[in-house]
Tab-separated table of C-alpha atoms in Angstrom:
chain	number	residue	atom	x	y	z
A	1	UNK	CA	20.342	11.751	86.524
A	2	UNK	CA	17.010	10.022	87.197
A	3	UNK	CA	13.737	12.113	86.911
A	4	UNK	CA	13.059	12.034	90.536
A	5	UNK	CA	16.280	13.769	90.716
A	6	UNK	CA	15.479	16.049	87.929
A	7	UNK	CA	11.846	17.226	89.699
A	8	UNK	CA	13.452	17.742	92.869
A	9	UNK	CA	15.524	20.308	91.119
A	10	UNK	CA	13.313	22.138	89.727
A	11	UNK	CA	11.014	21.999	92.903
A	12	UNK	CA	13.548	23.628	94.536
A	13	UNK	CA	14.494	26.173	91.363
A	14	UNK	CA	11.031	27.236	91.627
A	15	UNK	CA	10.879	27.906	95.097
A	16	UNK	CA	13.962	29.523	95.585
A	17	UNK	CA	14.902	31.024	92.393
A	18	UNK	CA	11.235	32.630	91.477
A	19	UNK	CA	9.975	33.942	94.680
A	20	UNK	CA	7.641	36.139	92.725
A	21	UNK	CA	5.057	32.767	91.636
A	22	UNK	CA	2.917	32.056	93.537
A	23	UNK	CA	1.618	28.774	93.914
A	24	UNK	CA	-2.261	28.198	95.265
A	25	UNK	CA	-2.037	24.547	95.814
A	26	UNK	CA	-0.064	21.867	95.376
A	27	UNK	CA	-1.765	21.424	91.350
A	28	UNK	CA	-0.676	24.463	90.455
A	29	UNK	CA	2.438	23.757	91.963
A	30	UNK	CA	2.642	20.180	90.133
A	31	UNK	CA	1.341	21.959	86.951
A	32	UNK	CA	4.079	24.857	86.529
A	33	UNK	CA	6.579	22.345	87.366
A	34	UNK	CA	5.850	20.006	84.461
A	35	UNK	CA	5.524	23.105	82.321
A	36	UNK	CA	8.702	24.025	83.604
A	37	UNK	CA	10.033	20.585	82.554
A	38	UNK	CA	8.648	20.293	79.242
A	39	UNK	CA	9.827	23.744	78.502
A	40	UNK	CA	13.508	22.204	79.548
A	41	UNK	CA	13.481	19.210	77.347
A	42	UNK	CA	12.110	21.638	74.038
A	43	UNK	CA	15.465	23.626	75.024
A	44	UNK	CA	17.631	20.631	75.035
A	45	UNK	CA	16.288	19.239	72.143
A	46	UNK	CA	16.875	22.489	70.087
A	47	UNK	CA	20.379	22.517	71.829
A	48	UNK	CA	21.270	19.062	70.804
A	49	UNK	CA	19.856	19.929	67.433
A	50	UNK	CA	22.323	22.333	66.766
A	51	UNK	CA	25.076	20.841	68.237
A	52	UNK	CA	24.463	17.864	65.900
A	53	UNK	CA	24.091	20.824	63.275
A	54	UNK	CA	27.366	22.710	64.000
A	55	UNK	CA	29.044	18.903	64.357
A	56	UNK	CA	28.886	17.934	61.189
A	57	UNK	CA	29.700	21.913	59.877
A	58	UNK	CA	33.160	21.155	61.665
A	59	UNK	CA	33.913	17.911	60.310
A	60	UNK	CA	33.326	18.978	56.765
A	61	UNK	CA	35.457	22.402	57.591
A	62	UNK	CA	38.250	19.504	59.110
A	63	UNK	CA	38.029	17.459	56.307
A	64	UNK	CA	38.656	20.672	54.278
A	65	UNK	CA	41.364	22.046	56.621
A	66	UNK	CA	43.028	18.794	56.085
A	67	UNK	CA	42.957	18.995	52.488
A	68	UNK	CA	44.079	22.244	52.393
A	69	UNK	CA	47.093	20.606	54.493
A	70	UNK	CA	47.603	17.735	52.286
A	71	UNK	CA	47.955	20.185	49.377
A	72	UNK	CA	50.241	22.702	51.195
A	73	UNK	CA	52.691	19.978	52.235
A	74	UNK	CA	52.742	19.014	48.636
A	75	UNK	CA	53.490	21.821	47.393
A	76	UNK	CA	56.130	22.556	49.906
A	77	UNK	CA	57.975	19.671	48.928
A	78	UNK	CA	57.355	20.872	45.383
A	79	UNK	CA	59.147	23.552	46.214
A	80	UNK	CA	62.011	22.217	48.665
A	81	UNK	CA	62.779	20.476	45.456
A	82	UNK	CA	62.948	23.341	43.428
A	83	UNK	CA	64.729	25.654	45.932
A	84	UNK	CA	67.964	22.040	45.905
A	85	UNK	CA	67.643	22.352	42.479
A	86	UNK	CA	67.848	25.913	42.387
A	87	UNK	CA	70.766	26.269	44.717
A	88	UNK	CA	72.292	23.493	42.773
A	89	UNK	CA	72.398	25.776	39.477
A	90	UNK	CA	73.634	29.201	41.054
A	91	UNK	CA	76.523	27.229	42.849
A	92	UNK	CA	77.536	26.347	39.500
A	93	UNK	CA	76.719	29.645	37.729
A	94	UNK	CA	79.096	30.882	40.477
A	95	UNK	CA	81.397	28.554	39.734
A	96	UNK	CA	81.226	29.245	35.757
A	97	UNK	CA	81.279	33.073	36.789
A	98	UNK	CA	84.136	32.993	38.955
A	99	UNK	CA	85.832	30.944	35.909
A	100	UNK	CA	85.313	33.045	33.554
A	101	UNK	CA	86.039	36.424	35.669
A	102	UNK	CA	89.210	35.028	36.439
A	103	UNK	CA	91.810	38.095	36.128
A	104	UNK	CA	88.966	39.955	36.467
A	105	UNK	CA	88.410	39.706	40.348
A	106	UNK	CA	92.332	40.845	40.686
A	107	UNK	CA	91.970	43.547	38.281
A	108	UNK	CA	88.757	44.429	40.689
A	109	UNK	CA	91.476	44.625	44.055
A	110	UNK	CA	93.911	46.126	42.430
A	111	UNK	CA	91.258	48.772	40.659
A	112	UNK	CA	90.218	49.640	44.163
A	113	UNK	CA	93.582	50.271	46.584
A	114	UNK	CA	94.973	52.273	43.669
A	115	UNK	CA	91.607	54.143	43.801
A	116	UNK	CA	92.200	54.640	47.933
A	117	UNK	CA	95.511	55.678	47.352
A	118	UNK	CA	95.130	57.341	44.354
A	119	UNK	CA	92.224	59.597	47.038
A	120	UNK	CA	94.736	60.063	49.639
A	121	UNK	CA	97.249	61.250	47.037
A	122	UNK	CA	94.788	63.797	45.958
A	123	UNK	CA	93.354	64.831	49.098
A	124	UNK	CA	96.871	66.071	50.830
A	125	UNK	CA	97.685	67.723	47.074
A	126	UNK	CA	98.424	71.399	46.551
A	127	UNK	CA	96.475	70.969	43.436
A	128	UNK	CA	93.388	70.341	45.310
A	129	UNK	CA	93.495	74.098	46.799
A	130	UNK	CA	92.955	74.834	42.821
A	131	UNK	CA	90.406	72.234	42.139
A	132	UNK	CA	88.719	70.487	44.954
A	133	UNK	CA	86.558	67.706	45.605
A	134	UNK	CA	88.455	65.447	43.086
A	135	UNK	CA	89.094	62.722	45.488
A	136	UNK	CA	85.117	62.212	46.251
A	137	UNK	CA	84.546	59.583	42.864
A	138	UNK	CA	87.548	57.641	44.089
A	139	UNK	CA	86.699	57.326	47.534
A	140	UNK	CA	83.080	55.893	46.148
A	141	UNK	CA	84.944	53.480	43.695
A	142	UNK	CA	87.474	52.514	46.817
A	143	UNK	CA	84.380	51.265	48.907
A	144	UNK	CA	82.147	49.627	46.288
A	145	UNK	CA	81.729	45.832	46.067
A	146	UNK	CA	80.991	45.261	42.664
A	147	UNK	CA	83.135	45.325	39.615
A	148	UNK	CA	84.053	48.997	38.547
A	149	UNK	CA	82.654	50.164	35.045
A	150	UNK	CA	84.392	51.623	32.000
A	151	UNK	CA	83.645	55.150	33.051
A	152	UNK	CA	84.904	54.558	36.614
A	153	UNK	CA	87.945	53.544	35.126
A	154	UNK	CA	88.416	56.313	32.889
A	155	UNK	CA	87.710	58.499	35.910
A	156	UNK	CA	90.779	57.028	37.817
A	157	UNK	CA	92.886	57.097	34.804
A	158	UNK	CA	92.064	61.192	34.145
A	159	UNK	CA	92.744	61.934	37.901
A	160	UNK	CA	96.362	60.409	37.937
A	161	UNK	CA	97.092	61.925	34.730
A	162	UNK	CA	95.588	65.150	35.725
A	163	UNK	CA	97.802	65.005	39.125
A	164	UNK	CA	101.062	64.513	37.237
A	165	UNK	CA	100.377	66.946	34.944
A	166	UNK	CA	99.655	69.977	37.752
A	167	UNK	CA	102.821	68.797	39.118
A	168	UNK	CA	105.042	70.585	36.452
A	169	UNK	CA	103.149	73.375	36.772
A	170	UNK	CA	103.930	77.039	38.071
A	171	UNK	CA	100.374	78.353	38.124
A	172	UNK	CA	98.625	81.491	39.612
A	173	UNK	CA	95.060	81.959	40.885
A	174	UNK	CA	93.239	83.567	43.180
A	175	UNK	CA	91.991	81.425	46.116
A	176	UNK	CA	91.397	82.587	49.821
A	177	UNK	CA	94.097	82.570	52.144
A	178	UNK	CA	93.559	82.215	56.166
A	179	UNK	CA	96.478	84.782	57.607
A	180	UNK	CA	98.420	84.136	61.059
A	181	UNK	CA	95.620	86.358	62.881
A	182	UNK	CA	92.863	84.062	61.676
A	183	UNK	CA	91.510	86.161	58.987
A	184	UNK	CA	90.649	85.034	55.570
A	185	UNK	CA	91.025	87.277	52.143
A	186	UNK	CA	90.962	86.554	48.994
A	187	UNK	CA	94.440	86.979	47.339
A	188	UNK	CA	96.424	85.796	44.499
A	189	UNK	CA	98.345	82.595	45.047
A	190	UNK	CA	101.373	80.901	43.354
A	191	UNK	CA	101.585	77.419	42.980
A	192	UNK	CA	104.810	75.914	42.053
A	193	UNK	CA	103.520	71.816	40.893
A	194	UNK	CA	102.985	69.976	43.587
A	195	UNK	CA	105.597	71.220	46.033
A	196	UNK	CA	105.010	74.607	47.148
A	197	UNK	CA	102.458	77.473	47.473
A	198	UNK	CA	103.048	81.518	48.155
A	199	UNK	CA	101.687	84.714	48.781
A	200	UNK	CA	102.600	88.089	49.208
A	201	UNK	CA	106.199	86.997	49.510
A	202	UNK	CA	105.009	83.837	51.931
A	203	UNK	CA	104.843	80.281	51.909
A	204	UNK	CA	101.184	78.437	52.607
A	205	UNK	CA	100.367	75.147	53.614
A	206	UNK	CA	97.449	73.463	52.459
A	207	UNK	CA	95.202	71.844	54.894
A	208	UNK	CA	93.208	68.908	53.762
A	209	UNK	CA	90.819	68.711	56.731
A	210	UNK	CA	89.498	71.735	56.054
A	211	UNK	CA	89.993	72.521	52.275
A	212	UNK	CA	92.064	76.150	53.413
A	213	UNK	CA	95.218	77.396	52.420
A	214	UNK	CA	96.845	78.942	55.766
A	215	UNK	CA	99.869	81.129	56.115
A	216	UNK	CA	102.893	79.486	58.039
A	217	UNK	CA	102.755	80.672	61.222
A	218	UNK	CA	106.908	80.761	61.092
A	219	UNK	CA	108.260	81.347	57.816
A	220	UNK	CA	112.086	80.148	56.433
A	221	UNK	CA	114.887	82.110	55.970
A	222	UNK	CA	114.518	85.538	54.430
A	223	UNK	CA	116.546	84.111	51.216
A	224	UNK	CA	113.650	81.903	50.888
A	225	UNK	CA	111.430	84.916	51.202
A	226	UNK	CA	112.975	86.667	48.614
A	227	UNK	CA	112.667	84.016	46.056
A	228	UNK	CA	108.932	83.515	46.916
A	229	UNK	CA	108.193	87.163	46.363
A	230	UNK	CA	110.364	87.151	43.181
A	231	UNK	CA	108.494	84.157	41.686
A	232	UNK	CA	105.029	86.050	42.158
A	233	UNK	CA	106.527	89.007	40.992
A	234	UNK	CA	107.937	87.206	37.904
A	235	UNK	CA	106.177	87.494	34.508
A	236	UNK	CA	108.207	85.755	32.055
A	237	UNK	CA	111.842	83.784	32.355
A	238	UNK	CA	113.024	81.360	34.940
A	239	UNK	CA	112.788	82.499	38.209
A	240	UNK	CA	115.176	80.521	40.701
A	241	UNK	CA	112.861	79.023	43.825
A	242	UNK	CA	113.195	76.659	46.904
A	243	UNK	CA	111.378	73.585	45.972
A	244	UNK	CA	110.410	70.817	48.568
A	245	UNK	CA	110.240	67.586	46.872
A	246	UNK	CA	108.572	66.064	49.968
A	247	UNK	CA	105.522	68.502	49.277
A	248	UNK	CA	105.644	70.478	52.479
A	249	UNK	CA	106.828	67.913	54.945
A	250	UNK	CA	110.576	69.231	54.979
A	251	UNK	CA	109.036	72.761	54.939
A	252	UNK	CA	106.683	72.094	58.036
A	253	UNK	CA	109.385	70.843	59.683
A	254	UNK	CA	112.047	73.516	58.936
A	255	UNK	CA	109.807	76.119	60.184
A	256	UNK	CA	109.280	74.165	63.674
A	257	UNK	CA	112.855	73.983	64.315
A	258	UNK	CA	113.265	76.240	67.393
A	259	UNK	CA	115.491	80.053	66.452
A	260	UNK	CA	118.723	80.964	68.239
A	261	UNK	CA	116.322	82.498	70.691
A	262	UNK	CA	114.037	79.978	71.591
A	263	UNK	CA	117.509	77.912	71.965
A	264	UNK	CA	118.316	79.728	74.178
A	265	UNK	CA	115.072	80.127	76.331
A	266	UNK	CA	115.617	76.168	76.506
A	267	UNK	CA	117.807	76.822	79.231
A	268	UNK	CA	116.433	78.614	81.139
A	269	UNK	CA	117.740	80.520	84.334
A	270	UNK	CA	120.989	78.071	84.187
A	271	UNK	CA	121.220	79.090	80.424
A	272	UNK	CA	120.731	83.057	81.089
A	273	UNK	CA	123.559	83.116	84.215
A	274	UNK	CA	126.185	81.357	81.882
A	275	UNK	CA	125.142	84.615	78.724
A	276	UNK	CA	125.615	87.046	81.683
A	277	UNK	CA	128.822	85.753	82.544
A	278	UNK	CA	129.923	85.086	79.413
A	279	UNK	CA	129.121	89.006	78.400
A	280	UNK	CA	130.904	90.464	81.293
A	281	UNK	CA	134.105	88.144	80.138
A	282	UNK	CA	133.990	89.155	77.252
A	283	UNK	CA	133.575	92.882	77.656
A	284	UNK	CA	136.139	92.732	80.464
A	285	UNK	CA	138.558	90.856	78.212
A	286	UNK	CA	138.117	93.192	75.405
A	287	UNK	CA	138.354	95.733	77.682
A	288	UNK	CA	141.807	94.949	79.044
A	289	UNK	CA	142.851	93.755	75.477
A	290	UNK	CA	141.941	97.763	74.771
A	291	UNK	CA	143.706	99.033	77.728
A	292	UNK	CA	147.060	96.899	77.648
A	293	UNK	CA	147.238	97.626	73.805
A	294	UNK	CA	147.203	101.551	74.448
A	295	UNK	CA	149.583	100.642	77.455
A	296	UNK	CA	151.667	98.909	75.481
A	297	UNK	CA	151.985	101.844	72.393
A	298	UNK	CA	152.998	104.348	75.424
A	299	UNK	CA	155.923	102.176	76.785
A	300	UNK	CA	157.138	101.523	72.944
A	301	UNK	CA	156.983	105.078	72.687
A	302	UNK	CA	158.808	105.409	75.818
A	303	UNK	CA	161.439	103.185	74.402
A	304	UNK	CA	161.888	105.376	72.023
A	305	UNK	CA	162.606	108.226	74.355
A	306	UNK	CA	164.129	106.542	77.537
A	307	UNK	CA	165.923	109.702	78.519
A	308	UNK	CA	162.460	111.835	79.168
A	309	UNK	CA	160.421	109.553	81.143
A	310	UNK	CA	156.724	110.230	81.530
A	311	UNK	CA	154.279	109.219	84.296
A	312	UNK	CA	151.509	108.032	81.908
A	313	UNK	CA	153.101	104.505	81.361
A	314	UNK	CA	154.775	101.752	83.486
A	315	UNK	CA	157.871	102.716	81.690
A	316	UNK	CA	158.145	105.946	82.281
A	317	UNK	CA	157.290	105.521	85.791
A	318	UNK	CA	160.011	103.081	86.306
A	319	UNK	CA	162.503	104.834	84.888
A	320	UNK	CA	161.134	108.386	86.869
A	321	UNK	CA	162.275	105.712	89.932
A	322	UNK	CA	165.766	105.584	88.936
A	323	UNK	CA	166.006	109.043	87.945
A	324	UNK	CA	164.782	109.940	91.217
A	325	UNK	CA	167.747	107.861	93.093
A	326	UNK	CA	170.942	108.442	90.979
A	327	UNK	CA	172.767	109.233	94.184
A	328	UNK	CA	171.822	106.025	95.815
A	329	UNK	CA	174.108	103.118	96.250
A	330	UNK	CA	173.341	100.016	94.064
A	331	UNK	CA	171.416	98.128	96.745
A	332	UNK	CA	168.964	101.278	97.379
A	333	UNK	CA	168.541	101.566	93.621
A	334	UNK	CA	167.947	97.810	93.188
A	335	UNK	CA	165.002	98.461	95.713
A	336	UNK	CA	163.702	101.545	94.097
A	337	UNK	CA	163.119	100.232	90.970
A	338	UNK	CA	161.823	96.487	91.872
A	339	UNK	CA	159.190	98.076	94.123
A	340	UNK	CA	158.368	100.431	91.270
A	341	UNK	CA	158.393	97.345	89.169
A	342	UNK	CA	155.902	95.478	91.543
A	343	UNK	CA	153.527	98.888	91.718
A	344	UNK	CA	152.970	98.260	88.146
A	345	UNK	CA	152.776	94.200	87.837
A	346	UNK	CA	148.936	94.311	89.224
A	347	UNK	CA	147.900	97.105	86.964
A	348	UNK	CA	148.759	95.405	84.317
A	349	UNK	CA	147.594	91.767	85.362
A	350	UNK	CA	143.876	93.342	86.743
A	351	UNK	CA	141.269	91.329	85.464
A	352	UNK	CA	143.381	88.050	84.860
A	353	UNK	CA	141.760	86.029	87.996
A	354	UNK	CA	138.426	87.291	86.845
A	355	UNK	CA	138.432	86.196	83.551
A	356	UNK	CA	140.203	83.078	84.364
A	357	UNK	CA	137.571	82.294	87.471
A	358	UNK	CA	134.928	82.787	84.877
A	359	UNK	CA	136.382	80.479	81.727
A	360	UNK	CA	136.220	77.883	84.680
A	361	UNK	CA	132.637	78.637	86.139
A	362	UNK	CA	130.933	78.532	82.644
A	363	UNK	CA	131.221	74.705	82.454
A	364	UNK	CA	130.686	73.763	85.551
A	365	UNK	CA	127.217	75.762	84.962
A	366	UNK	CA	126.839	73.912	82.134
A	367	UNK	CA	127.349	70.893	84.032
A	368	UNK	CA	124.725	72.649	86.610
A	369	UNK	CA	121.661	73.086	83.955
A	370	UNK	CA	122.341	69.467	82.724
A	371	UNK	CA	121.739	68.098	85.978
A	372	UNK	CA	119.308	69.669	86.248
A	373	UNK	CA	117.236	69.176	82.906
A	374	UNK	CA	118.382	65.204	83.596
A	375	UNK	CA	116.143	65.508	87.364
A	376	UNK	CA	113.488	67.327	85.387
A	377	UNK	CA	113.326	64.480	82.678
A	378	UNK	CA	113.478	61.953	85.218
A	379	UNK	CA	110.265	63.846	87.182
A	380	UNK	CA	108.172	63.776	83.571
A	381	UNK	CA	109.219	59.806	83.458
A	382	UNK	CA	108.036	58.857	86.980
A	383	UNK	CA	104.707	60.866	86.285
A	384	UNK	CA	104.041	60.248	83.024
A	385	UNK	CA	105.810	57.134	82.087
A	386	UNK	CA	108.403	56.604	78.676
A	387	UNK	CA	105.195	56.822	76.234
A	388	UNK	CA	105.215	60.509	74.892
A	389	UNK	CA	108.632	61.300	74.287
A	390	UNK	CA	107.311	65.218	74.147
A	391	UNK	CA	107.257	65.484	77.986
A	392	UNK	CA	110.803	64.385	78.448
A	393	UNK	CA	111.906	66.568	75.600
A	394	UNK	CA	112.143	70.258	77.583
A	395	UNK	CA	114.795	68.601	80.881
A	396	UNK	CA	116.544	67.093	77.620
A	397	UNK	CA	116.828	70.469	75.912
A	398	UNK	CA	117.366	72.405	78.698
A	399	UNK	CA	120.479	69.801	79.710
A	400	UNK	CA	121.732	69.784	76.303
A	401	UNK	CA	121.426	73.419	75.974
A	402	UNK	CA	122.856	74.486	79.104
A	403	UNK	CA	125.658	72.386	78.108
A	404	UNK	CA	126.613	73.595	74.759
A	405	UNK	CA	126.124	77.548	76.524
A	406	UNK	CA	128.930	76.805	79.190
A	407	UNK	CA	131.361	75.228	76.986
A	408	UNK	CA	130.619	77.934	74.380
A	409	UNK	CA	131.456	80.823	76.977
A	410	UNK	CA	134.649	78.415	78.618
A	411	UNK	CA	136.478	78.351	75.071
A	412	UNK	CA	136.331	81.830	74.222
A	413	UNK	CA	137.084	83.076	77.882
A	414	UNK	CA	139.810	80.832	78.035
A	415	UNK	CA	141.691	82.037	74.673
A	416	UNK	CA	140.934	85.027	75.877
A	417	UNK	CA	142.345	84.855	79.418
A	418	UNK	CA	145.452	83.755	77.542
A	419	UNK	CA	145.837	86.294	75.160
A	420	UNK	CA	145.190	89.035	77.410
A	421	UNK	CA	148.050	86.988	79.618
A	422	UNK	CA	150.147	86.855	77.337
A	423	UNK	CA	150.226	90.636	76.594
A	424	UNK	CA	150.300	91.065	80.139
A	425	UNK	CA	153.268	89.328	80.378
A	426	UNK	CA	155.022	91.053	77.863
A	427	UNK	CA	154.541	94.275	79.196
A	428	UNK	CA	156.341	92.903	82.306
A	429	UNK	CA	158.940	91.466	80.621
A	430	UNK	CA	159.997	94.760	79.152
A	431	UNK	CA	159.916	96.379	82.770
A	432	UNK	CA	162.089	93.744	83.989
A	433	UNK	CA	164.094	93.856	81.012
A	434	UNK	CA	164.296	97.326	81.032
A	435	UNK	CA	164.912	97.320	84.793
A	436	UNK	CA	167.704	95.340	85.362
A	437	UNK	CA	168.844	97.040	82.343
A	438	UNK	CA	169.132	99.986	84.562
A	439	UNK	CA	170.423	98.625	87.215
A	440	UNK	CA	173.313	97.088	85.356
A	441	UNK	CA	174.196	100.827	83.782
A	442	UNK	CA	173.991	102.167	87.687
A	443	UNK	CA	175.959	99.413	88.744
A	444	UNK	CA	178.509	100.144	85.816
A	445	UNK	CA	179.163	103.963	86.543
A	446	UNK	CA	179.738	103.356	90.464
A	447	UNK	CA	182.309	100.662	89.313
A	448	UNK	CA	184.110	103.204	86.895
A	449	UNK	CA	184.185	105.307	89.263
């Protein structure tokens, strides 16, 4: 920019930007704008002095940036080298490690699924009830990455010896026991090795989850009970006792297996029709068994004294016909006594078509309840799908059940039906027997006379 330039800008600075001077003449004027200017070229040379100044401050703080630079990338090829060589030696003190651990590393798997199982072992164990929180060492040594120590090994060696040794064991102690109400006391337990645990004549189950021995909420057979209570009881001697080698898994499942009773619920309305029939059979057969077995003693005692009939037997009733109509003819007589005769053929066949109706309706209810349970199943399958067997098994049961209840009332009722028939039919056999009997005696006195 020329000077001329230069003054005009400043003229025109002065006027505009400093309205407060004042300017008498055109001198004064002149005269504040060459201060003005002179002023402006001190301040530029100060400005290029320092920028000169500060220049050559950056070019030494470059030169010693790039130094600084120079050195670092040295030394991080320095150490590039170092790190190759480094990973050089550990991939052979690896390889010298993992040749000289060799059995080692097995013995380290092996070491730690014997220690998992060795945990599981312990944790489902009746002897933990007695001693718990043995398991918690093994568990650590199951999940650890490194080699396991001589005391670690020790530790897994004591537990399985300590198991096995428990397991021949009949020990008592005192531990608390959760009851079938939910309460918890503190009573003395029996613990036969590994296999079961009583109290107070009962058998417990241990539950893991929760570290609690718990009453079974169904017990076994009273046999069973007995033995438990004469264990506890027992001071000295052998003591005979249910054992469950499977350590409670037979037991668990003995107790779930449904009573005659529940069995029986399984079936449901189906299931409680075919026990009402099957009663009323068999009370109505036993109670015709009853009353043709008294019949029968009065007609063999009647036998026995045909000449002084009696009206409280067929027999005698009969023959109390004929005795009645000695003065008939043949024909009349042969009338008189077959109607008698047929009087007493329904008295002593009453209750025949019942029981036989019902020996036939049991199975065919049977049938009923297993169609039945079959359309139930079929309902749970078309809801729920095949996955949980559970919800299929109550149509199953109740078919099954309902089943097995009709055929077990059709056999009895129908041996019974048959032996009541065949009494029956005895008892008529001597009235006809004893009928035409009389008959042919009437017939012989008219002819001899």
């Amino acid at each position: 920019m020329s000077k001329l330039k230069i003054g005009l800008v400043l003229l025109f600075a002065a006027l505009f930007c400093a309205p407060a001077m004042s300017a008498q003449s055109l001198d004064t004027l002149l005269k504040q704008v060459k201060q003005a200017k002179a002023e402006e070229a001190r301040l530029n040379k100060q400005r290029e002095a320092e920028f000169l100044k500060n220049k050559k401050k950056q070019e030494q703080l470059l030169a010693t940036a790039r130094e600084k630079l120079a050195a670092e990338k040295a030394r991080g090829e320095s150490l590039k080298q170092q790190f190759d060589d480094n990973e050089k030696k550990l991939a052979e003190a690896e390889e010298t490690l993992e040749r000289r651990q060799g059995n080692l590393g097995e013995l380290f798997g092996v070491v730690r699924q014997v220690a998992g199982d060795v945990a599981g072992i312990l944790d489902a164990s009746l002897v933990t009830s007695q001693y718990p929180g043995r398991s918690k060492e093994l568990v650590r040594m199951s999940n650890e990455k490194k080699l396991p120590s001589i005391p670690e090994l020790e530790e897994l060696w004591y537990q399985m010896q300590h198991e096995m040794t428990e397991s021949g064991k009949v020990v008592k102690y005192m531990d608390s026991v959760v009851s079938v109400d939910g309460t918890e006391n503190q009573q003395e337990v029996v613990r036969v090795g590994v296999f079961n645990t009583v109290s107070n004549g009962k058998f417990l189950r241990y539950l893991s989850e929760t570290d609690q021995l718990i009453v079974l909420p169904r017990q076994p057979a009273p046999r069973f009970l007995r033995m438990a209570e004469d264990l506890q009881n027992a001071t000295t001697g052998p003591v005979p006792m249910a054992v469950d080698p499977s350590r409670g898994s037979i037991l668990n499942l003995l107790v779930q297996a449904p009573d005659l009773k529940e069995r029986v619920a399984q079936g449901k309305e189906v299931g409680y029709i075919i026990i009402g029939l099957a009663a009323f059979g068999f009370l109505l057969a036993f109670y015709r068994m009853i009353a043709l077995g008294i019949t029968s003693m009065k007609v063999r005692s009647q036998l026995r004294h045909a000449d002084a009939p009696k009206k409280n037997n067929p027999l005698g009733r009969v023959l109390l016909s004929w005795y009645e109509n000695q003065d008939a003819d043949l024909e009349t007589l042969e009338r008189k006594v077959d109607e008698a005769v047929i009087k007493e053929v329904p008295k002593l066949q009453r209750g025949l078509s019942i029981l036989k109706i019902l020996a036939v309706i049991a199975p065919l209810l049977g049938l009923l309840g297993t169609v039945t349970g079959m359309i139930q199943t079929f309902q749970s399958i078309t809801l729920f799908g095949t996955g949980d067997p559970k919800l299929m098994a109550g149509g199953i049961s109740q078919a099954l059940i309902t089943t097995v209840l009709g055929l077990m009332a059709a056999i009895p009722l129908t041996f019974l039906h048959a032996l009541v028939l065949t009494r029956s039919k005895a008892l008529v056999q001597v009235l006809e027997e004893q009928s035409a009997g009389i008959i042919a005696r009437h017939a012989e006195k008219l002819h001899s006379k």
